[in-house]
JSON list of C-alpha atoms in Angstrom, two decimals:
[
{"chain": "B", "resi": 1, "resn": "MET", "atom": "CA", "xyz": [5.05, 7.00, -16.17]},
{"chain": "B", "resi": 2, "resn": "PRO", "atom": "CA", "xyz": [5.53, 4.46, -13.34]},
{"chain": "B", "resi": 3, "resn": "ALA", "atom": "CA", "xyz": [7.73, 5.37, -10.41]},
{"chain": "B", "resi": 4, "resn": "GLU", "atom": "CA", "xyz": [11.32, 4.18, -10.74]},
{"chain": "B", "resi": 5, "resn": "ARG", "atom": "CA", "xyz": [12.48, 2.05, -7.80]},
{"chain": "B", "resi": 6, "resn": "VAL", "atom": "CA", "xyz": [16.02, 2.54, -6.50]},
{"chain": "B", "resi": 7, "resn": "ASN", "atom": "CA", "xyz": [17.78, -0.50, -4.99]},
{"chain": "B", "resi": 8, "resn": "PRO", "atom": "CA", "xyz": [21.58, -0.16, -5.22]},
{"chain": "B", "resi": 9, "resn": "ASP", "atom": "CA", "xyz": [23.50, -3.45, -5.49]},
{"chain": "B", "resi": 10, "resn": "THR", "atom": "CA", "xyz": [25.82, -2.10, -2.80]},
{"chain": "B", "resi": 11, "resn": "MET", "atom": "CA", "xyz": [23.03, -2.22, -0.20]},
{"chain": "B", "resi": 12, "resn": "TYR", "atom": "CA", "xyz": [21.01, -5.00, 1.42]},
{"chain": "B", "resi": 13, "resn": "ASN", "atom": "CA", "xyz": [18.04, -6.42, -0.48]},
{"chain": "B", "resi": 14, "resn": "SER", "atom": "CA", "xyz": [15.14, -4.38, 0.88]},
{"chain": "B", "resi": 15, "resn": "LEU", "atom": "CA", "xyz": [12.70, -5.94, -1.60]},
{"chain": "B", "resi": 16, "resn": "GLU", "atom": "CA", "xyz": [12.45, -9.12, 0.46]},
{"chain": "B", "resi": 17, "resn": "PHE", "atom": "CA", "xyz": [11.14, -6.90, 3.27]},
{"chain": "B", "resi": 18, "resn": "GLY", "atom": "CA", "xyz": [8.56, -5.28, 0.98]},
{"chain": "B", "resi": 19, "resn": "PHE", "atom": "CA", "xyz": [10.13, -1.91, 0.19]},
{"chain": "B", "resi": 20, "resn": "SER", "atom": "CA", "xyz": [12.65, -0.14, -2.02]},
{"chain": "B", "resi": 21, "resn": "HIS", "atom": "CA", "xyz": [15.32, 2.13, -0.64]},
{"chain": "B", "resi": 22, "resn": "ALA", "atom": "CA", "xyz": [13.97, 5.02, -2.70]},
{"chain": "B", "resi": 23, "resn": "SER", "atom": "CA", "xyz": [11.67, 5.89, -5.59]},
{"chain": "B", "resi": 24, "resn": "ILE", "atom": "CA", "xyz": [11.90, 8.49, -8.31]},
{"chain": "B", "resi": 25, "resn": "SER", "atom": "CA", "xyz": [8.66, 10.06, -9.50]},
{"chain": "B", "resi": 26, "resn": "GLN", "atom": "CA", "xyz": [8.74, 11.59, -12.96]},
{"chain": "B", "resi": 27, "resn": "GLY", "atom": "CA", "xyz": [6.11, 13.20, -15.12]},
{"chain": "B", "resi": 28, "resn": "GLY", "atom": "CA", "xyz": [3.65, 16.02, -14.85]},
{"chain": "B", "resi": 29, "resn": "ARG", "atom": "CA", "xyz": [1.00, 14.67, -12.48]},
{"chain": "B", "resi": 30, "resn": "MET", "atom": "CA", "xyz": [1.03, 13.41, -8.93]},
{"chain": "B", "resi": 31, "resn": "LEU", "atom": "CA", "xyz": [-2.01, 11.83, -7.29]},
{"chain": "B", "resi": 32, "resn": "HIS", "atom": "CA", "xyz": [-2.13, 12.00, -3.49]},
{"chain": "B", "resi": 33, "resn": "LEU", "atom": "CA", "xyz": [-4.37, 9.30, -2.04]},
{"chain": "B", "resi": 34, "resn": "ALA", "atom": "CA", "xyz": [-6.22, 9.56, 1.24]},
{"chain": "B", "resi": 35, "resn": "GLY", "atom": "CA", "xyz": [-5.96, 6.82, 3.82]},
{"chain": "B", "resi": 36, "resn": "GLN", "atom": "CA", "xyz": [-8.31, 3.90, 3.36]},
{"chain": "B", "resi": 37, "resn": "VAL", "atom": "CA", "xyz": [-10.22, 1.72, 5.77]},
{"chain": "B", "resi": 38, "resn": "ALA", "atom": "CA", "xyz": [-11.73, -1.74, 5.40]},
{"chain": "B", "resi": 39, "resn": "TRP", "atom": "CA", "xyz": [-15.13, -0.50, 4.23]},
{"chain": "B", "resi": 40, "resn": "ASP", "atom": "CA", "xyz": [-16.97, -1.64, 1.14]},
{"chain": "B", "resi": 41, "resn": "LYS", "atom": "CA", "xyz": [-18.98, 0.75, -1.08]},
{"chain": "B", "resi": 42, "resn": "ASP", "atom": "CA", "xyz": [-21.85, 0.72, 1.43]},
{"chain": "B", "resi": 43, "resn": "ARG", "atom": "CA", "xyz": [-19.57, 1.46, 4.41]},
{"chain": "B", "resi": 44, "resn": "ASN", "atom": "CA", "xyz": [-19.79, -2.09, 5.74]},
{"chain": "B", "resi": 45, "resn": "LEU", "atom": "CA", "xyz": [-16.69, -3.26, 7.59]},
{"chain": "B", "resi": 46, "resn": "VAL", "atom": "CA", "xyz": [-15.07, -6.06, 5.60]},
{"chain": "B", "resi": 47, "resn": "GLY", "atom": "CA", "xyz": [-13.16, -8.74, 7.47]},
{"chain": "B", "resi": 48, "resn": "GLY", "atom": "CA", "xyz": [-14.49, -8.38, 11.00]},
{"chain": "B", "resi": 49, "resn": "ASP", "atom": "CA", "xyz": [-11.61, -9.33, 13.31]},
{"chain": "B", "resi": 50, "resn": "ASP", "atom": "CA", "xyz": [-9.54, -10.80, 10.44]},
{"chain": "B", "resi": 51, "resn": "LEU", "atom": "CA", "xyz": [-6.69, -8.31, 10.02]},
{"chain": "B", "resi": 52, "resn": "ALA", "atom": "CA", "xyz": [-5.55, -9.83, 6.70]},
{"chain": "B", "resi": 53, "resn": "ALA", "atom": "CA", "xyz": [-9.07, -9.50, 5.24]},
{"chain": "B", "resi": 54, "resn": "GLN", "atom": "CA", "xyz": [-9.24, -5.89, 6.44]},
{"chain": "B", "resi": 55, "resn": "ALA", "atom": "CA", "xyz": [-5.86, -5.11, 4.88]},
{"chain": "B", "resi": 56, "resn": "ARG", "atom": "CA", "xyz": [-6.98, -6.77, 1.62]},
{"chain": "B", "resi": 57, "resn": "GLN", "atom": "CA", "xyz": [-10.06, -4.50, 1.53]},
{"chain": "B", "resi": 58, "resn": "CYS", "atom": "CA", "xyz": [-8.00, -1.38, 2.26]},
{"chain": "B", "resi": 59, "resn": "LEU", "atom": "CA", "xyz": [-5.66, -2.26, -0.58]},
{"chain": "B", "resi": 60, "resn": "ALA", "atom": "CA", "xyz": [-8.60, -3.02, -2.90]},
{"chain": "B", "resi": 61, "resn": "ASN", "atom": "CA", "xyz": [-9.92, 0.46, -2.11]},
{"chain": "B", "resi": 62, "resn": "LEU", "atom": "CA", "xyz": [-6.53, 1.97, -2.96]},
{"chain": "B", "resi": 63, "resn": "ARG", "atom": "CA", "xyz": [-6.46, 0.01, -6.21]},
{"chain": "B", "resi": 64, "resn": "GLU", "atom": "CA", "xyz": [-9.91, 1.37, -7.07]},
{"chain": "B", "resi": 65, "resn": "VAL", "atom": "CA", "xyz": [-8.85, 4.99, -6.50]},
{"chain": "B", "resi": 66, "resn": "LEU", "atom": "CA", "xyz": [-5.71, 4.44, -8.57]},
{"chain": "B", "resi": 67, "resn": "ALA", "atom": "CA", "xyz": [-7.72, 2.86, -11.40]},
{"chain": "B", "resi": 68, "resn": "SER", "atom": "CA", "xyz": [-10.08, 5.84, -11.48]},
{"chain": "B", "resi": 69, "resn": "HIS", "atom": "CA", "xyz": [-7.08, 7.84, -12.72]},
{"chain": "B", "resi": 70, "resn": "ARG", "atom": "CA", "xyz": [-5.55, 5.16, -14.95]},
{"chain": "B", "resi": 71, "resn": "ALA", "atom": "CA", "xyz": [-2.88, 4.30, -12.39]},
{"chain": "B", "resi": 72, "resn": "THR", "atom": "CA", "xyz": [-1.82, 1.04, -10.74]},
{"chain": "B", "resi": 73, "resn": "PRO", "atom": "CA", "xyz": [0.12, 0.07, -7.61]},
{"chain": "B", "resi": 74, "resn": "ALA", "atom": "CA", "xyz": [3.25, 0.23, -9.80]},
{"chain": "B", "resi": 75, "resn": "ASP", "atom": "CA", "xyz": [2.77, 4.02, -9.86]},
{"chain": "B", "resi": 76, "resn": "LEU", "atom": "CA", "xyz": [2.92, 4.38, -6.07]},
{"chain": "B", "resi": 77, "resn": "VAL", "atom": "CA", "xyz": [5.91, 6.10, -4.54]},
{"chain": "B", "resi": 78, "resn": "ARG", "atom": "CA", "xyz": [5.05, 5.52, -0.88]},
{"chain": "B", "resi": 79, "resn": "ILE", "atom": "CA", "xyz": [2.45, 3.67, 1.11]},
{"chain": "B", "resi": 80, "resn": "ARG", "atom": "CA", "xyz": [2.10, 4.00, 4.85]},
{"chain": "B", "resi": 81, "resn": "THR", "atom": "CA", "xyz": [0.06, 1.71, 7.07]},
{"chain": "B", "resi": 82, "resn": "TYR", "atom": "CA", "xyz": [-1.50, 2.25, 10.46]},
{"chain": "B", "resi": 83, "resn": "VAL", "atom": "CA", "xyz": [-2.86, -0.59, 12.57]},
{"chain": "B", "resi": 84, "resn": "VAL", "atom": "CA", "xyz": [-5.09, 0.16, 15.56]},
{"chain": "B", "resi": 85, "resn": "ASN", "atom": "CA", "xyz": [-3.68, -1.30, 18.78]},
{"chain": "B", "resi": 86, "resn": "HIS", "atom": "CA", "xyz": [-0.59, -2.42, 16.91]},
{"chain": "B", "resi": 87, "resn": "SER", "atom": "CA", "xyz": [1.51, -5.28, 18.26]},
{"chain": "B", "resi": 88, "resn": "PRO", "atom": "CA", "xyz": [4.32, -7.28, 16.59]},
{"chain": "B", "resi": 89, "resn": "ASP", "atom": "CA", "xyz": [2.02, -10.24, 15.86]},
{"chain": "B", "resi": 90, "resn": "LYS", "atom": "CA", "xyz": [-0.06, -8.01, 13.54]},
{"chain": "B", "resi": 91, "resn": "ILE", "atom": "CA", "xyz": [2.85, -7.33, 11.16]},
{"chain": "B", "resi": 92, "resn": "GLY", "atom": "CA", "xyz": [2.60, -10.70, 9.37]},
{"chain": "B", "resi": 93, "resn": "PRO", "atom": "CA", "xyz": [-1.03, -10.51, 8.20]},
{"chain": "B", "resi": 94, "resn": "VAL", "atom": "CA", "xyz": [-0.66, -6.94, 6.95]},
{"chain": "B", "resi": 95, "resn": "ALA", "atom": "CA", "xyz": [2.76, -7.50, 5.36]},
{"chain": "B", "resi": 96, "resn": "GLY", "atom": "CA", "xyz": [1.48, -10.59, 3.55]},
{"chain": "B", "resi": 97, "resn": "GLU", "atom": "CA", "xyz": [-1.31, -8.58, 1.92]},
{"chain": "B", "resi": 98, "resn": "MET", "atom": "CA", "xyz": [1.07, -5.73, 1.09]},
{"chain": "B", "resi": 99, "resn": "MET", "atom": "CA", "xyz": [3.41, -8.15, -0.71]},
{"chain": "B", "resi": 100, "resn": "ALA", "atom": "CA", "xyz": [0.47, -9.45, -2.78]},
{"chain": "B", "resi": 101, "resn": "PHE", "atom": "CA", "xyz": [-0.67, -5.89, -3.59]}
]
């Protein structure tokens, strides 16, 4: 059963920022995914210095793990990102890929 997103009408619209205020997970199974990097199947770095391409590969890897257990991004309760040497200008490329995920 997909996670239920919680976005009360009495609060600001968090969806336009790419998140829900809360999620409810129901059912008998929970899959915990490990962090992913921008590697392809052969451990080649995908995207070089292109942060958006790297994020796209990380998310494709997550999608692949989910699919191996008949799940989709709609089943996710939380996703956390880490960017090496983070700076504010790196938010846009990653957030754009997250919104498309």
